[in-house]
């Protein structure tokens, strides 16, 4: 297996990781990334196959000892379907999907459009940050409304979420870990009280539906319910924030606009996704792509690289909303395919179309920069003028 060295905290990598992917993709279906001390896959066929291979999973079969200062964070993660495998994952995902239905998501379309207009109405005339003024606000408010959490709590939800997702970044520090643990405790305590209130007084919201969801006589426990709400809030806005920001940046730099909003959103997701690497554990000793994995060893799946595989996508480094629609890897695949994909697609399609319809002269006020936050990929800010 070929070996490569590339610091994940290198600013150059975070500004533009695609040359790195182009360099390693021809080296083999698996390449050893020295800095992560594990093999990684960068081609679309390999990434897709590993996402679907049930011999690999998200739940570590040989879990490490958790340091005391991280325990509050991992106490939440212990009930997350994102980190679990069957049979528990099957049960949790089934219960969530009974409440998180496609019909309910589609019903949000008018609300997403109205909120988009309201946020645009508040744009100032001088240069402003579109991330804080639009991209951050829309998804967190929508997911809060969907769950039934008061939207005035959106700043707290955003702060807690931002602290928690830093646990997945290569550059995390001890201070980040402590902040994530505190955020997990605060988030959990708030939702525990809110769940208690909803049990006493049901309403027409997702939390009430999650409480009522039942499969084979089983319901979500309170801990599972709290973790599921945190997962939906975190994943339900974090990725969409970055995708909106990356998409607007690309549109402004290329001059292309969402004539077909759905196709435009798909190309944004393919071209510059918000999550560039997802990891899997070998659930048993196994052989894959010429490499022997021991139980508990990890493999990294380069979603961002798979989306630009020249063997699958014609001229992959060109943003082309009119290209032939070929499935991308941004939402994952297989058992852990993103539950929130329909909501993310709907938000992106409506928000981008509304933004450019209302602001045809939108322009960059300064050169955007990406945060050093691998394996996430999102801007630090997006300064624009109307």
CSV table of N, CA, C and O in Angstrom, one decimal, residues 52 61 67 114 220 258 293 345 378:
chain,number,residue,atom,x,y,z
A,52,UNK,N,-21.2,0.7,2.0
A,52,UNK,CA,-22.2,-0.4,1.9
A,52,UNK,C,-21.8,-1.7,2.6
A,52,UNK,O,-22.6,-2.6,2.8
A,61,UNK,N,-15.9,-1.7,17.9
A,61,UNK,CA,-16.0,-3.0,18.6
A,61,UNK,C,-15.0,-3.2,19.7
A,61,UNK,O,-15.1,-4.1,20.5
A,67,UNK,N,-11.5,9.4,28.6
A,67,UNK,CA,-11.0,10.2,29.7
A,67,UNK,C,-12.2,10.9,30.4
A,67,UNK,O,-13.2,11.2,29.8
A,114,UNK,N,-40.7,31.3,3.2
A,114,UNK,CA,-41.1,32.5,4.0
A,114,UNK,C,-40.0,33.0,4.9
A,114,UNK,O,-39.6,34.2,4.9
A,220,UNK,N,-38.7,5.1,22.3
A,220,UNK,CA,-37.4,5.7,22.6
A,220,UNK,C,-37.4,5.9,24.1
A,220,UNK,O,-38.4,6.4,24.7
A,258,UNK,N,-29.1,29.3,-9.9
A,258,UNK,CA,-30.0,28.1,-9.8
A,258,UNK,C,-31.2,28.2,-10.7
A,258,UNK,O,-32.4,28.4,-10.3
A,293,UNK,N,-7.6,-6.0,7.6
A,293,UNK,CA,-8.0,-5.2,8.7
A,293,UNK,C,-8.1,-6.1,9.9
A,293,UNK,O,-8.8,-7.2,9.9
A,345,UNK,N,-31.9,18.8,1.3
A,345,UNK,CA,-32.1,19.1,-0.1
A,345,UNK,C,-33.1,20.2,-0.3
A,345,UNK,O,-33.0,21.1,-1.1
A,378,UNK,N,-15.9,24.2,5.5
A,378,UNK,CA,-16.8,25.3,5.5
A,378,UNK,C,-16.1,26.6,5.7
A,378,UNK,O,-14.9,26.6,6.2
